[in-house]
mmCIF file of C-alpha atoms in Angstrom:
data_model
loop_
_atom_site.group_PDB
_atom_site.id
_atom_site.type_symbol
_atom_site.label_atom_id
_atom_site.label_comp_id
_atom_site.label_asym_id
_atom_site.label_seq_id
_atom_site.Cartn_x
_atom_site.Cartn_y
_atom_site.Cartn_z
ATOM 1 C CA UNK A 18 -26.877 76.263 -16.981
ATOM 2 C CA UNK A 19 -30.427 75.188 -16.170
ATOM 3 C CA UNK A 20 -31.109 74.163 -19.773
ATOM 4 C CA UNK A 21 -27.978 71.989 -19.858
ATOM 5 C CA UNK A 22 -29.144 70.342 -16.630
ATOM 6 C CA UNK A 23 -32.562 69.764 -18.168
ATOM 7 C CA UNK A 24 -30.999 68.121 -21.238
ATOM 8 C CA UNK A 25 -28.957 65.791 -19.019
ATOM 9 C CA UNK A 26 -32.012 64.802 -16.980
ATOM 10 C CA UNK A 27 -34.098 64.314 -20.119
ATOM 11 C CA UNK A 28 -31.716 61.800 -21.670
ATOM 12 C CA UNK A 29 -31.181 59.992 -18.359
ATOM 13 C CA UNK A 30 -34.919 59.750 -17.689
ATOM 14 C CA UNK A 31 -35.499 58.114 -21.092
ATOM 15 C CA UNK A 32 -34.308 54.914 -19.404
ATOM 16 C CA UNK A 33 -37.379 54.968 -17.199
ATOM 17 C CA UNK A 34 -39.785 54.638 -20.124
ATOM 18 C CA UNK A 35 -37.447 52.317 -22.026
ATOM 19 C CA UNK A 36 -37.335 49.854 -19.109
ATOM 20 C CA UNK A 37 -41.049 50.167 -18.352
ATOM 21 C CA UNK A 38 -42.084 49.279 -21.897
ATOM 22 C CA UNK A 39 -40.212 45.959 -21.887
ATOM 23 C CA UNK A 40 -43.061 44.045 -20.235
ATOM 24 C CA UNK A 41 -45.812 45.412 -22.464
ATOM 25 C CA UNK A 42 -43.730 44.692 -25.584
ATOM 26 C CA UNK A 43 -42.978 41.070 -24.657
ATOM 27 C CA UNK A 44 -46.343 40.329 -23.011
ATOM 28 C CA UNK A 45 -47.529 37.946 -25.722
ATOM 29 C CA UNK A 46 -44.234 36.045 -25.502
ATOM 30 C CA UNK A 47 -44.700 35.654 -21.741
ATOM 31 C CA UNK A 48 -48.238 34.362 -22.251
ATOM 32 C CA UNK A 49 -46.843 31.669 -24.547
ATOM 33 C CA UNK A 50 -43.820 30.902 -22.356
ATOM 34 C CA UNK A 51 -45.568 30.747 -18.976
ATOM 35 C CA UNK A 52 -49.275 30.299 -19.720
ATOM 36 C CA UNK A 53 -50.334 33.673 -18.309
ATOM 37 C CA UNK A 54 -53.600 35.503 -18.987
ATOM 38 C CA UNK A 55 -53.958 39.201 -19.716
ATOM 39 C CA UNK A 56 -54.897 40.051 -16.140
ATOM 40 C CA UNK A 57 -51.578 38.494 -15.042
ATOM 41 C CA UNK A 58 -49.671 40.474 -17.660
ATOM 42 C CA UNK A 59 -51.463 43.599 -16.448
ATOM 43 C CA UNK A 60 -50.418 42.759 -12.890
ATOM 44 C CA UNK A 61 -46.776 42.422 -13.954
ATOM 45 C CA UNK A 62 -47.018 45.779 -15.701
ATOM 46 C CA UNK A 63 -48.567 47.292 -12.587
ATOM 47 C CA UNK A 64 -45.902 45.857 -10.260
ATOM 48 C CA UNK A 65 -43.570 48.469 -11.716
ATOM 49 C CA UNK A 66 -45.653 50.984 -9.751
ATOM 50 C CA UNK A 67 -46.065 48.963 -6.544
ATOM 51 C CA UNK A 68 -42.998 50.236 -4.605
ATOM 52 C CA UNK A 69 -44.164 53.819 -4.975
ATOM 53 C CA UNK A 70 -47.256 53.131 -2.907
ATOM 54 C CA UNK A 71 -45.138 52.178 0.111
ATOM 55 C CA UNK A 72 -41.804 53.922 -0.436
ATOM 56 C CA UNK A 73 -42.688 57.356 -1.863
ATOM 57 C CA UNK A 74 -42.881 59.057 1.542
ATOM 58 C CA UNK A 75 -39.654 57.460 2.869
ATOM 59 C CA UNK A 76 -37.930 58.366 -0.401
ATOM 60 C CA UNK A 77 -39.038 61.952 0.089
ATOM 61 C CA UNK A 78 -37.623 61.982 3.613
ATOM 62 C CA UNK A 79 -34.290 60.632 2.370
ATOM 63 C CA UNK A 80 -33.810 63.926 0.562
ATOM 64 C CA UNK A 81 -32.862 65.366 3.952
ATOM 65 C CA UNK A 82 -29.900 62.982 4.229
ATOM 66 C CA UNK A 83 -28.754 62.185 0.681
ATOM 67 C CA UNK A 84 -28.178 64.571 -2.203
ATOM 68 C CA UNK A 85 -30.576 64.686 -5.136
ATOM 69 C CA UNK A 86 -27.807 63.559 -7.482
ATOM 70 C CA UNK A 87 -26.955 60.474 -5.437
ATOM 71 C CA UNK A 88 -30.619 59.515 -5.057
ATOM 72 C CA UNK A 89 -31.080 59.813 -8.829
ATOM 73 C CA UNK A 90 -28.024 57.639 -9.495
ATOM 74 C CA UNK A 91 -29.263 54.986 -7.060
ATOM 75 C CA UNK A 92 -32.647 55.035 -8.780
ATOM 76 C CA UNK A 93 -31.134 54.478 -12.218
ATOM 77 C CA UNK A 94 -29.020 51.610 -10.883
ATOM 78 C CA UNK A 95 -32.086 49.959 -9.338
ATOM 79 C CA UNK A 96 -33.903 50.339 -12.640
ATOM 80 C CA UNK A 97 -31.027 48.552 -14.388
ATOM 81 C CA UNK A 98 -30.822 45.793 -11.785
ATOM 82 C CA UNK A 99 -34.554 45.113 -11.967
ATOM 83 C CA UNK A 100 -34.355 44.653 -15.712
ATOM 84 C CA UNK A 101 -31.505 42.169 -15.345
ATOM 85 C CA UNK A 102 -33.419 40.172 -12.723
ATOM 86 C CA UNK A 103 -36.429 39.944 -15.060
ATOM 87 C CA UNK A 104 -34.178 38.907 -17.950
ATOM 88 C CA UNK A 105 -32.771 36.000 -15.916
ATOM 89 C CA UNK A 106 -36.141 34.881 -14.501
ATOM 90 C CA UNK A 107 -37.455 31.370 -14.992
ATOM 91 C CA UNK A 108 -41.100 32.238 -14.386
ATOM 92 C CA UNK A 109 -43.604 34.957 -13.648
ATOM 93 C CA UNK A 110 -42.512 35.245 -10.004
ATOM 94 C CA UNK A 111 -38.951 36.107 -11.011
ATOM 95 C CA UNK A 112 -40.170 38.603 -13.588
ATOM 96 C CA UNK A 113 -42.404 40.144 -10.941
ATOM 97 C CA UNK A 114 -39.456 40.456 -8.538
ATOM 98 C CA UNK A 115 -37.458 42.232 -11.217
ATOM 99 C CA UNK A 116 -40.350 44.579 -11.904
ATOM 100 C CA UNK A 117 -40.555 45.480 -8.213
ATOM 101 C CA UNK A 118 -36.810 46.236 -8.034
ATOM 102 C CA UNK A 119 -37.042 48.323 -11.203
ATOM 103 C CA UNK A 120 -40.115 49.997 -9.744
ATOM 104 C CA UNK A 121 -38.059 51.206 -6.777
ATOM 105 C CA UNK A 122 -35.733 52.911 -9.222
ATOM 106 C CA UNK A 123 -38.704 54.263 -11.162
ATOM 107 C CA UNK A 124 -40.054 55.842 -7.970
ATOM 108 C CA UNK A 125 -36.759 57.464 -7.006
ATOM 109 C CA UNK A 126 -36.112 58.791 -10.521
ATOM 110 C CA UNK A 127 -39.638 60.165 -10.827
ATOM 111 C CA UNK A 128 -39.501 61.909 -7.485
ATOM 112 C CA UNK A 129 -36.012 63.385 -7.616
ATOM 113 C CA UNK A 130 -35.842 64.281 -11.299
ATOM 114 C CA UNK A 131 -39.117 66.191 -10.850
ATOM 115 C CA UNK A 132 -37.745 67.935 -7.757
ATOM 116 C CA UNK A 133 -34.470 68.780 -9.503
ATOM 117 C CA UNK A 134 -36.256 70.453 -12.408
ATOM 118 C CA UNK A 135 -38.666 72.260 -10.061
ATOM 119 C CA UNK A 136 -35.646 73.574 -8.133
ATOM 120 C CA UNK A 137 -33.834 74.781 -11.249
ATOM 121 C CA UNK A 138 -36.881 76.370 -12.929
ATOM 122 C CA UNK A 139 -38.839 77.709 -9.962
ATOM 123 C CA UNK A 140 -40.587 80.936 -10.979
ATOM 124 C CA UNK A 141 -39.452 80.823 -14.617
ATOM 125 C CA UNK A 142 -40.690 78.679 -17.503
ATOM 126 C CA UNK A 143 -41.578 75.775 -15.221
ATOM 127 C CA UNK A 144 -44.405 74.475 -17.451
ATOM 128 C CA UNK A 145 -42.034 74.380 -20.428
ATOM 129 C CA UNK A 146 -39.283 72.691 -18.424
ATOM 130 C CA UNK A 147 -41.638 70.101 -16.944
ATOM 131 C CA UNK A 148 -43.110 69.468 -20.385
ATOM 132 C CA UNK A 149 -39.659 68.709 -21.747
ATOM 133 C CA UNK A 150 -38.764 66.519 -18.765
ATOM 134 C CA UNK A 151 -41.903 64.387 -18.857
ATOM 135 C CA UNK A 152 -41.565 63.885 -22.598
ATOM 136 C CA UNK A 153 -38.548 61.694 -21.809
ATOM 137 C CA UNK A 154 -41.038 59.081 -20.554
ATOM 138 C CA UNK A 155 -42.946 58.695 -23.872
ATOM 139 C CA UNK A 156 -39.647 59.028 -25.761
ATOM 140 C CA UNK A 157 -38.319 55.967 -23.917
ATOM 141 C CA UNK A 158 -41.614 54.158 -24.355
ATOM 142 C CA UNK A 159 -41.670 54.896 -28.095
ATOM 143 C CA UNK A 160 -38.111 53.555 -28.378
ATOM 144 C CA UNK A 161 -39.298 50.422 -26.618
ATOM 145 C CA UNK A 162 -42.472 50.045 -28.665
ATOM 146 C CA UNK A 163 -40.470 49.850 -31.861
ATOM 147 C CA UNK A 164 -37.175 48.398 -30.653
ATOM 148 C CA UNK A 165 -38.308 45.906 -28.007
ATOM 149 C CA UNK A 166 -40.903 44.268 -30.252
ATOM 150 C CA UNK A 167 -38.351 43.884 -33.053
ATOM 151 C CA UNK A 168 -35.583 42.588 -30.740
ATOM 152 C CA UNK A 169 -37.935 40.170 -28.979
ATOM 153 C CA UNK A 170 -39.103 38.817 -32.335
ATOM 154 C CA UNK A 171 -35.492 38.126 -33.360
ATOM 155 C CA UNK A 172 -33.798 37.124 -30.103
ATOM 156 C CA UNK A 173 -36.505 36.290 -27.567
ATOM 157 C CA UNK A 174 -38.229 38.090 -24.732
ATOM 158 C CA UNK A 175 -35.184 38.333 -22.400
ATOM 159 C CA UNK A 176 -32.995 40.560 -24.573
ATOM 160 C CA UNK A 177 -35.142 43.747 -24.385
ATOM 161 C CA UNK A 178 -34.762 43.743 -20.582
ATOM 162 C CA UNK A 179 -30.991 43.491 -20.953
ATOM 163 C CA UNK A 180 -30.721 46.314 -23.480
ATOM 164 C CA UNK A 181 -32.847 48.627 -21.339
ATOM 165 C CA UNK A 182 -30.655 47.854 -18.314
ATOM 166 C CA UNK A 183 -27.486 48.840 -20.173
ATOM 167 C CA UNK A 184 -29.051 52.177 -21.095
ATOM 168 C CA UNK A 185 -29.966 52.821 -17.438
ATOM 169 C CA UNK A 186 -26.410 52.092 -16.277
ATOM 170 C CA UNK A 187 -25.007 54.553 -18.825
ATOM 171 C CA UNK A 188 -27.534 57.154 -17.677
ATOM 172 C CA UNK A 189 -26.501 56.650 -14.041
ATOM 173 C CA UNK A 190 -22.882 57.340 -14.951
ATOM 174 C CA UNK A 191 -23.830 60.521 -16.824
ATOM 175 C CA UNK A 192 -25.867 61.927 -13.921
ATOM 176 C CA UNK A 193 -23.128 61.090 -11.397
ATOM 177 C CA UNK A 194 -20.408 62.916 -13.331
ATOM 178 C CA UNK A 195 -22.294 65.864 -14.843
ATOM 179 C CA UNK A 196 -25.229 66.895 -12.611
ATOM 180 C CA UNK A 197 -24.825 69.984 -10.417
ATOM 181 C CA UNK A 198 -27.370 71.189 -7.860
ATOM 182 C CA UNK A 199 -28.635 74.756 -7.765
ATOM 183 C CA UNK A 200 -26.826 76.611 -4.973
ATOM 184 C CA UNK A 201 -29.246 79.394 -4.001
ATOM 185 C CA UNK A 202 -32.260 77.422 -2.726
ATOM 186 C CA UNK A 203 -33.545 77.676 0.867
ATOM 187 C CA UNK A 204 -32.075 75.000 3.128
ATOM 188 C CA UNK A 205 -34.318 72.144 4.224
ATOM 189 C CA UNK A 206 -34.853 72.320 7.973
ATOM 190 C CA UNK A 207 -35.150 68.960 9.671
ATOM 191 C CA UNK A 208 -37.840 70.109 12.057
ATOM 192 C CA UNK A 209 -40.211 71.356 9.377
ATOM 193 C CA UNK A 210 -39.270 69.234 6.408
ATOM 194 C CA UNK A 211 -42.510 67.279 6.467
ATOM 195 C CA UNK A 212 -44.937 70.037 7.479
ATOM 196 C CA UNK A 213 -47.240 70.837 4.618
ATOM 197 C CA UNK A 214 -49.880 73.500 5.108
ATOM 198 C CA UNK A 215 -53.555 72.625 4.723
ATOM 199 C CA UNK A 216 -53.553 74.350 1.341
ATOM 200 C CA UNK A 217 -50.481 72.396 0.186
ATOM 201 C CA UNK A 218 -52.173 69.117 1.132
ATOM 202 C CA UNK A 219 -55.245 70.027 -0.942
ATOM 203 C CA UNK A 220 -53.138 71.172 -3.884
ATOM 204 C CA UNK A 221 -51.001 68.025 -3.800
ATOM 205 C CA UNK A 222 -54.123 65.834 -3.712
ATOM 206 C CA UNK A 223 -55.509 67.529 -6.822
ATOM 207 C CA UNK A 224 -52.169 67.593 -8.650
ATOM 208 C CA UNK A 225 -51.300 63.967 -7.915
ATOM 209 C CA UNK A 226 -54.797 62.783 -8.802
ATOM 210 C CA UNK A 227 -54.641 64.562 -12.159
ATOM 211 C CA UNK A 228 -51.156 63.213 -12.893
ATOM 212 C CA UNK A 229 -52.150 59.710 -11.788
ATOM 213 C CA UNK A 230 -55.278 59.334 -13.927
ATOM 214 C CA UNK A 231 -53.528 60.966 -16.903
ATOM 215 C CA UNK A 232 -50.646 58.485 -16.788
ATOM 216 C CA UNK A 233 -52.886 55.513 -15.991
ATOM 217 C CA UNK A 234 -54.908 56.298 -19.103
ATOM 218 C CA UNK A 235 -51.738 56.626 -21.172
ATOM 219 C CA UNK A 236 -50.315 53.306 -19.945
ATOM 220 C CA UNK A 237 -53.646 51.596 -20.655
ATOM 221 C CA UNK A 238 -53.544 52.983 -24.189
ATOM 222 C CA UNK A 239 -49.958 51.787 -24.675
ATOM 223 C CA UNK A 240 -50.662 48.331 -23.287
ATOM 224 C CA UNK A 241 -53.974 47.586 -25.009
ATOM 225 C CA UNK A 242 -54.100 49.962 -27.986
ATOM 226 C CA UNK A 243 -52.034 47.582 -30.133
ATOM 227 C CA UNK A 244 -54.520 44.786 -29.368
ATOM 228 C CA UNK A 245 -57.342 46.950 -30.757
ATOM 229 C CA UNK A 246 -55.446 47.372 -34.021
ATOM 230 C CA UNK A 247 -54.546 43.672 -34.155
ATOM 231 C CA UNK A 248 -58.247 42.823 -33.823
ATOM 232 C CA UNK A 249 -58.759 44.983 -36.913
ATOM 233 C CA UNK A 250 -56.253 42.883 -38.869
ATOM 234 C CA UNK A 251 -52.854 44.514 -38.335
ATOM 235 C CA UNK A 252 -49.755 42.536 -37.393
ATOM 236 C CA UNK A 253 -48.290 42.955 -33.904
ATOM 237 C CA UNK A 254 -45.247 44.909 -35.134
ATOM 238 C CA UNK A 255 -47.354 47.145 -37.414
ATOM 239 C CA UNK A 256 -49.805 47.856 -34.581
ATOM 240 C CA UNK A 257 -46.946 48.743 -32.209
ATOM 241 C CA UNK A 258 -45.544 51.098 -34.844
ATOM 242 C CA UNK A 259 -48.870 52.912 -35.283
ATOM 243 C CA UNK A 260 -49.362 53.310 -31.526
ATOM 244 C CA UNK A 261 -45.796 54.564 -31.117
ATOM 245 C CA UNK A 262 -46.481 57.452 -33.526
ATOM 246 C CA UNK A 263 -48.419 59.232 -30.782
ATOM 247 C CA UNK A 264 -45.546 58.856 -28.324
ATOM 248 C CA UNK A 265 -43.056 60.322 -30.783
ATOM 249 C CA UNK A 266 -45.290 63.267 -31.649
ATOM 250 C CA UNK A 267 -46.056 64.213 -28.064
ATOM 251 C CA UNK A 268 -42.374 64.966 -27.493
ATOM 252 C CA UNK A 269 -42.674 68.056 -29.680
ATOM 253 C CA UNK A 270 -46.291 68.916 -28.899
ATOM 254 C CA UNK A 271 -45.619 68.697 -25.167
ATOM 255 C CA UNK A 272 -42.863 71.316 -25.280
ATOM 256 C CA UNK A 273 -45.067 73.592 -27.401
ATOM 257 C CA UNK A 274 -47.995 73.187 -25.017
ATOM 258 C CA UNK A 275 -45.774 74.133 -22.074
ATOM 259 C CA UNK A 276 -44.651 77.272 -23.927
ATOM 260 C CA UNK A 277 -48.268 78.245 -24.617
ATOM 261 C CA UNK A 278 -49.258 77.949 -20.962
ATOM 262 C CA UNK A 279 -46.123 79.756 -19.735
ATOM 263 C CA UNK A 280 -46.762 82.689 -22.084
ATOM 264 C CA UNK A 281 -50.556 82.978 -22.174
ATOM 265 C CA UNK A 282 -51.890 81.091 -19.137
ATOM 266 C CA UNK A 283 -55.390 79.565 -19.565
ATOM 267 C CA UNK A 284 -54.168 76.236 -18.207
ATOM 268 C CA UNK A 285 -57.607 74.730 -17.629
ATOM 269 C CA UNK A 286 -58.870 75.736 -21.074
ATOM 270 C CA UNK A 287 -55.828 74.038 -22.626
ATOM 271 C CA UNK A 288 -56.427 70.928 -20.516
ATOM 272 C CA UNK A 289 -60.101 70.777 -21.486
ATOM 273 C CA UNK A 290 -59.310 70.949 -25.205
ATOM 274 C CA UNK A 291 -56.515 68.389 -24.958
ATOM 275 C CA UNK A 292 -58.411 65.868 -22.829
ATOM 276 C CA UNK A 293 -61.387 66.089 -25.192
ATOM 277 C CA UNK A 294 -59.016 65.311 -28.064
ATOM 278 C CA UNK A 295 -57.572 62.347 -26.129
ATOM 279 C CA UNK A 296 -61.039 60.854 -25.606
ATOM 280 C CA UNK A 297 -61.939 61.328 -29.272
ATOM 281 C CA UNK A 298 -58.639 59.773 -30.370
ATOM 282 C CA UNK A 299 -59.231 56.665 -28.252
ATOM 283 C CA UNK A 300 -62.730 56.307 -29.691
ATOM 284 C CA UNK A 301 -61.333 56.598 -33.235
ATOM 285 C CA UNK A 302 -58.812 53.845 -32.527
ATOM 286 C CA UNK A 303 -61.447 51.137 -32.909
ATOM 287 C CA UNK A 304 -62.778 52.495 -36.212
ATOM 288 C CA UNK A 305 -61.503 50.579 -39.277
ATOM 289 C CA UNK A 306 -58.774 52.484 -41.096
ATOM 290 C CA UNK A 307 -58.608 55.266 -38.479
ATOM 291 C CA UNK A 308 -55.714 53.930 -36.380
ATOM 292 C CA UNK A 309 -53.059 56.292 -37.725
ATOM 293 C CA UNK A 310 -55.368 59.318 -37.538
ATOM 294 C CA UNK A 311 -56.203 58.407 -33.935
ATOM 295 C CA UNK A 312 -52.523 58.134 -33.058
ATOM 296 C CA UNK A 313 -51.772 61.490 -34.711
ATOM 297 C CA UNK A 314 -54.554 63.257 -32.814
ATOM 298 C CA UNK A 315 -53.530 61.554 -29.591
ATOM 299 C CA UNK A 316 -49.890 62.606 -29.861
ATOM 300 C CA UNK A 317 -50.354 66.101 -31.266
ATOM 301 C CA UNK A 318 -53.148 67.241 -28.942
ATOM 302 C CA UNK A 319 -54.301 64.608 -26.451
ATOM 303 C CA UNK A 320 -50.964 64.046 -24.706
ATOM 304 C CA UNK A 321 -49.543 67.541 -25.212
ATOM 305 C CA UNK A 322 -50.327 68.849 -21.690
ATOM 306 C CA UNK A 323 -48.331 66.206 -19.797
ATOM 307 C CA UNK A 324 -45.791 68.737 -18.536
ATOM 308 C CA UNK A 325 -48.511 71.270 -17.748
ATOM 309 C CA UNK A 326 -50.098 68.725 -15.422
ATOM 310 C CA UNK A 327 -46.768 67.736 -13.855
ATOM 311 C CA UNK A 328 -45.949 71.411 -13.266
ATOM 312 C CA UNK A 329 -48.843 71.504 -10.792
ATOM 313 C CA UNK A 330 -46.635 69.619 -8.332
ATOM 314 C CA UNK A 331 -44.009 72.362 -8.419
ATOM 315 C CA UNK A 332 -46.667 75.066 -8.090
ATOM 316 C CA UNK A 333 -48.207 73.356 -5.073
ATOM 317 C CA UNK A 334 -45.136 73.234 -2.816
ATOM 318 C CA UNK A 335 -42.610 75.551 -1.185
ATOM 319 C CA UNK A 336 -38.960 74.624 -1.888
ATOM 320 C CA UNK A 337 -38.250 73.706 1.746
ATOM 321 C CA UNK A 338 -41.005 71.037 1.799
ATOM 322 C CA UNK A 339 -40.689 69.955 -1.822
ATOM 323 C CA UNK A 340 -38.973 66.585 -1.264
ATOM 324 C CA UNK A 341 -41.533 65.409 1.293
ATOM 325 C CA UNK A 342 -44.409 66.905 -0.709
ATOM 326 C CA UNK A 343 -43.224 65.022 -3.773
ATOM 327 C CA UNK A 344 -43.343 61.874 -1.656
ATOM 328 C CA UNK A 345 -47.029 62.533 -0.938
ATOM 329 C CA UNK A 346 -47.616 63.374 -4.592
ATOM 330 C CA UNK A 347 -46.119 60.127 -5.840
ATOM 331 C CA UNK A 348 -47.791 57.967 -3.173
ATOM 332 C CA UNK A 349 -51.171 58.931 -4.615
ATOM 333 C CA UNK A 350 -49.900 58.700 -8.172
ATOM 334 C CA UNK A 351 -48.594 55.179 -7.651
ATOM 335 C CA UNK A 352 -51.800 54.011 -5.975
ATOM 336 C CA UNK A 353 -53.683 54.950 -9.135
ATOM 337 C CA UNK A 354 -51.035 53.494 -11.434
ATOM 338 C CA UNK A 355 -50.835 50.208 -9.512
ATOM 339 C CA UNK A 356 -54.593 49.595 -9.642
ATOM 340 C CA UNK A 357 -55.230 50.459 -13.279
ATOM 341 C CA UNK A 358 -53.313 47.853 -15.386
ATOM 342 C CA UNK A 359 -54.795 44.794 -13.590
ATOM 343 C CA UNK A 360 -58.251 46.357 -13.839
ATOM 344 C CA UNK A 361 -57.759 46.959 -17.555
ATOM 345 C CA UNK A 362 -56.521 43.383 -18.056
ATOM 346 C CA UNK A 363 -59.501 42.011 -16.123
ATOM 347 C CA UNK A 364 -61.854 44.012 -18.364
ATOM 348 C CA UNK A 365 -60.238 42.445 -21.435
ATOM 349 C CA UNK A 366 -60.499 38.932 -19.947
ATOM 350 C CA UNK A 367 -64.153 39.483 -19.014
ATOM 351 C CA UNK A 368 -65.298 41.070 -22.264
ATOM 352 C CA UNK A 369 -62.932 39.509 -24.781
ATOM 353 C CA UNK A 370 -62.822 42.938 -26.434
ATOM 354 C CA UNK A 371 -59.611 44.967 -26.562
ATOM 355 C CA UNK A 372 -61.720 48.137 -26.744
ATOM 356 C CA UNK A 373 -62.914 47.507 -23.154
ATOM 357 C CA UNK A 374 -59.704 48.743 -21.493
ATOM 358 C CA UNK A 375 -59.661 51.684 -23.915
ATOM 359 C CA UNK A 376 -63.038 52.829 -22.569
ATOM 360 C CA UNK A 377 -61.480 52.805 -19.113
ATOM 361 C CA UNK A 378 -58.670 55.018 -20.438
ATOM 362 C CA UNK A 379 -61.238 57.433 -21.880
ATOM 363 C CA UNK A 380 -62.910 57.808 -18.481
ATOM 364 C CA UNK A 381 -59.547 58.407 -16.795
ATOM 365 C CA UNK A 382 -58.578 61.119 -19.277
ATOM 366 C CA UNK A 383 -61.912 62.848 -18.657
ATOM 367 C CA UNK A 384 -61.163 62.983 -14.906
ATOM 368 C CA UNK A 385 -58.124 65.248 -15.424
ATOM 369 C CA UNK A 386 -60.173 68.403 -15.998
ATOM 370 C CA UNK A 387 -62.215 68.472 -12.753
ATOM 371 C CA UNK A 388 -59.059 67.778 -10.745
ATOM 372 C CA UNK A 389 -57.270 70.693 -12.455
ATOM 373 C CA UNK A 390 -60.260 72.938 -11.739
ATOM 374 C CA UNK A 391 -60.050 71.878 -8.085
ATOM 375 C CA UNK A 392 -56.350 72.792 -8.045
ATOM 376 C CA UNK A 393 -57.108 76.285 -9.374
ATOM 377 C CA UNK A 394 -59.877 76.742 -6.785
ATOM 378 C CA UNK A 395 -57.665 75.809 -3.831
ATOM 379 C CA UNK A 396 -54.723 77.813 -5.199
ATOM 380 C CA UNK A 397 -56.896 80.910 -5.520
ATOM 381 C CA UNK A 398 -58.191 80.292 -2.003
ATOM 382 C CA UNK A 399 -54.780 81.070 -0.512
ATOM 383 C CA UNK A 400 -55.305 84.763 -1.093
ATOM 384 C CA UNK A 401 -58.703 84.688 0.581
ATOM 385 C CA UNK A 402 -57.351 82.729 3.558
ATOM 386 C CA UNK A 403 -54.483 85.182 3.989
ATOM 387 C CA UNK A 404 -56.825 88.169 3.791
ATOM 388 C CA UNK A 405 -59.143 86.665 6.398
ATOM 389 C CA UNK A 406 -56.187 85.988 8.684
ATOM 390 C CA UNK A 407 -55.018 89.620 8.443
ATOM 391 C CA UNK A 408 -58.556 90.898 9.070
ATOM 392 C CA UNK A 409 -58.933 88.737 12.176
ATOM 393 C CA UNK A 410 -55.659 90.066 13.558
#
């Protein structure tokens, strides 16, 4: 049953990446249509993350009142509505409003889909399950990288938003009719729903920081990697196709990486190898003729541990505080994600070099490893704390 649930959530969550990628794919068209600069495009990309900074904790609390399924359906509907608002916009303000509405849905989907998978796979193959779930994000983005650029070239920048919205509405219907919650989990008690232990706070801080910088680096690569290849002489559509190769490949490599960690452990060793490969791949991107090799390395190794990192959230929290803890997790995640795209765009405006934002992405990828080491340290500390408490008694 749990694998059927995972498949349903995977295909529904594709809409999240598919809708997100619309702005990055039509960014050049918006610059022409509305006279924007790259910092402004980066801000519009980042607005997708803005609601999470304010609403992640309230969304976590709502899990006490509304079922996971209904919250997920509402999130998918908001994602669809935001895309339609952006499609109908007459300027950057209207597009920004649509991005914020879609961002509310993005927050809810992120939080509750992660919780749903953590609930179903607690104690068994969670790294594999999370790896499969999070691969829906690059799957949707890869669809958008190829499809949105082609559709926008033929029909204009508004149509990709509309197509992504239709997908999200279909996904909402599927989740509403086919999702079933696991029945044997501990009940959430209203009095203690928001009480994380000191250790859980520390673990969530490390896990959310690692997930935030990892995704911020990935989004920077998606948004500005094609510009690097265009500066080397490739067309916009060809550059988008090369960059999308990494997103397609990480779907398979991510599931394999999750299996490796579930079976053999050594999570931090795996993360160190993969983040080193990600940094090397981003450096290769600016070398003439190395774009495809960089994308292959990035997808096969650099992005493979996405689910392993996301699984840290499930490992950090008890089931009875998971909804609220996920709210904390995503508040920190969204703060990082909101700040990064405008910063990357400002670097491009200031330097005039598309490789500038890519250097920022390299630094962010490198930050994953120390945060994962911190998570292991605080997780191991729980045994010492418990032993000290028993000794003192």
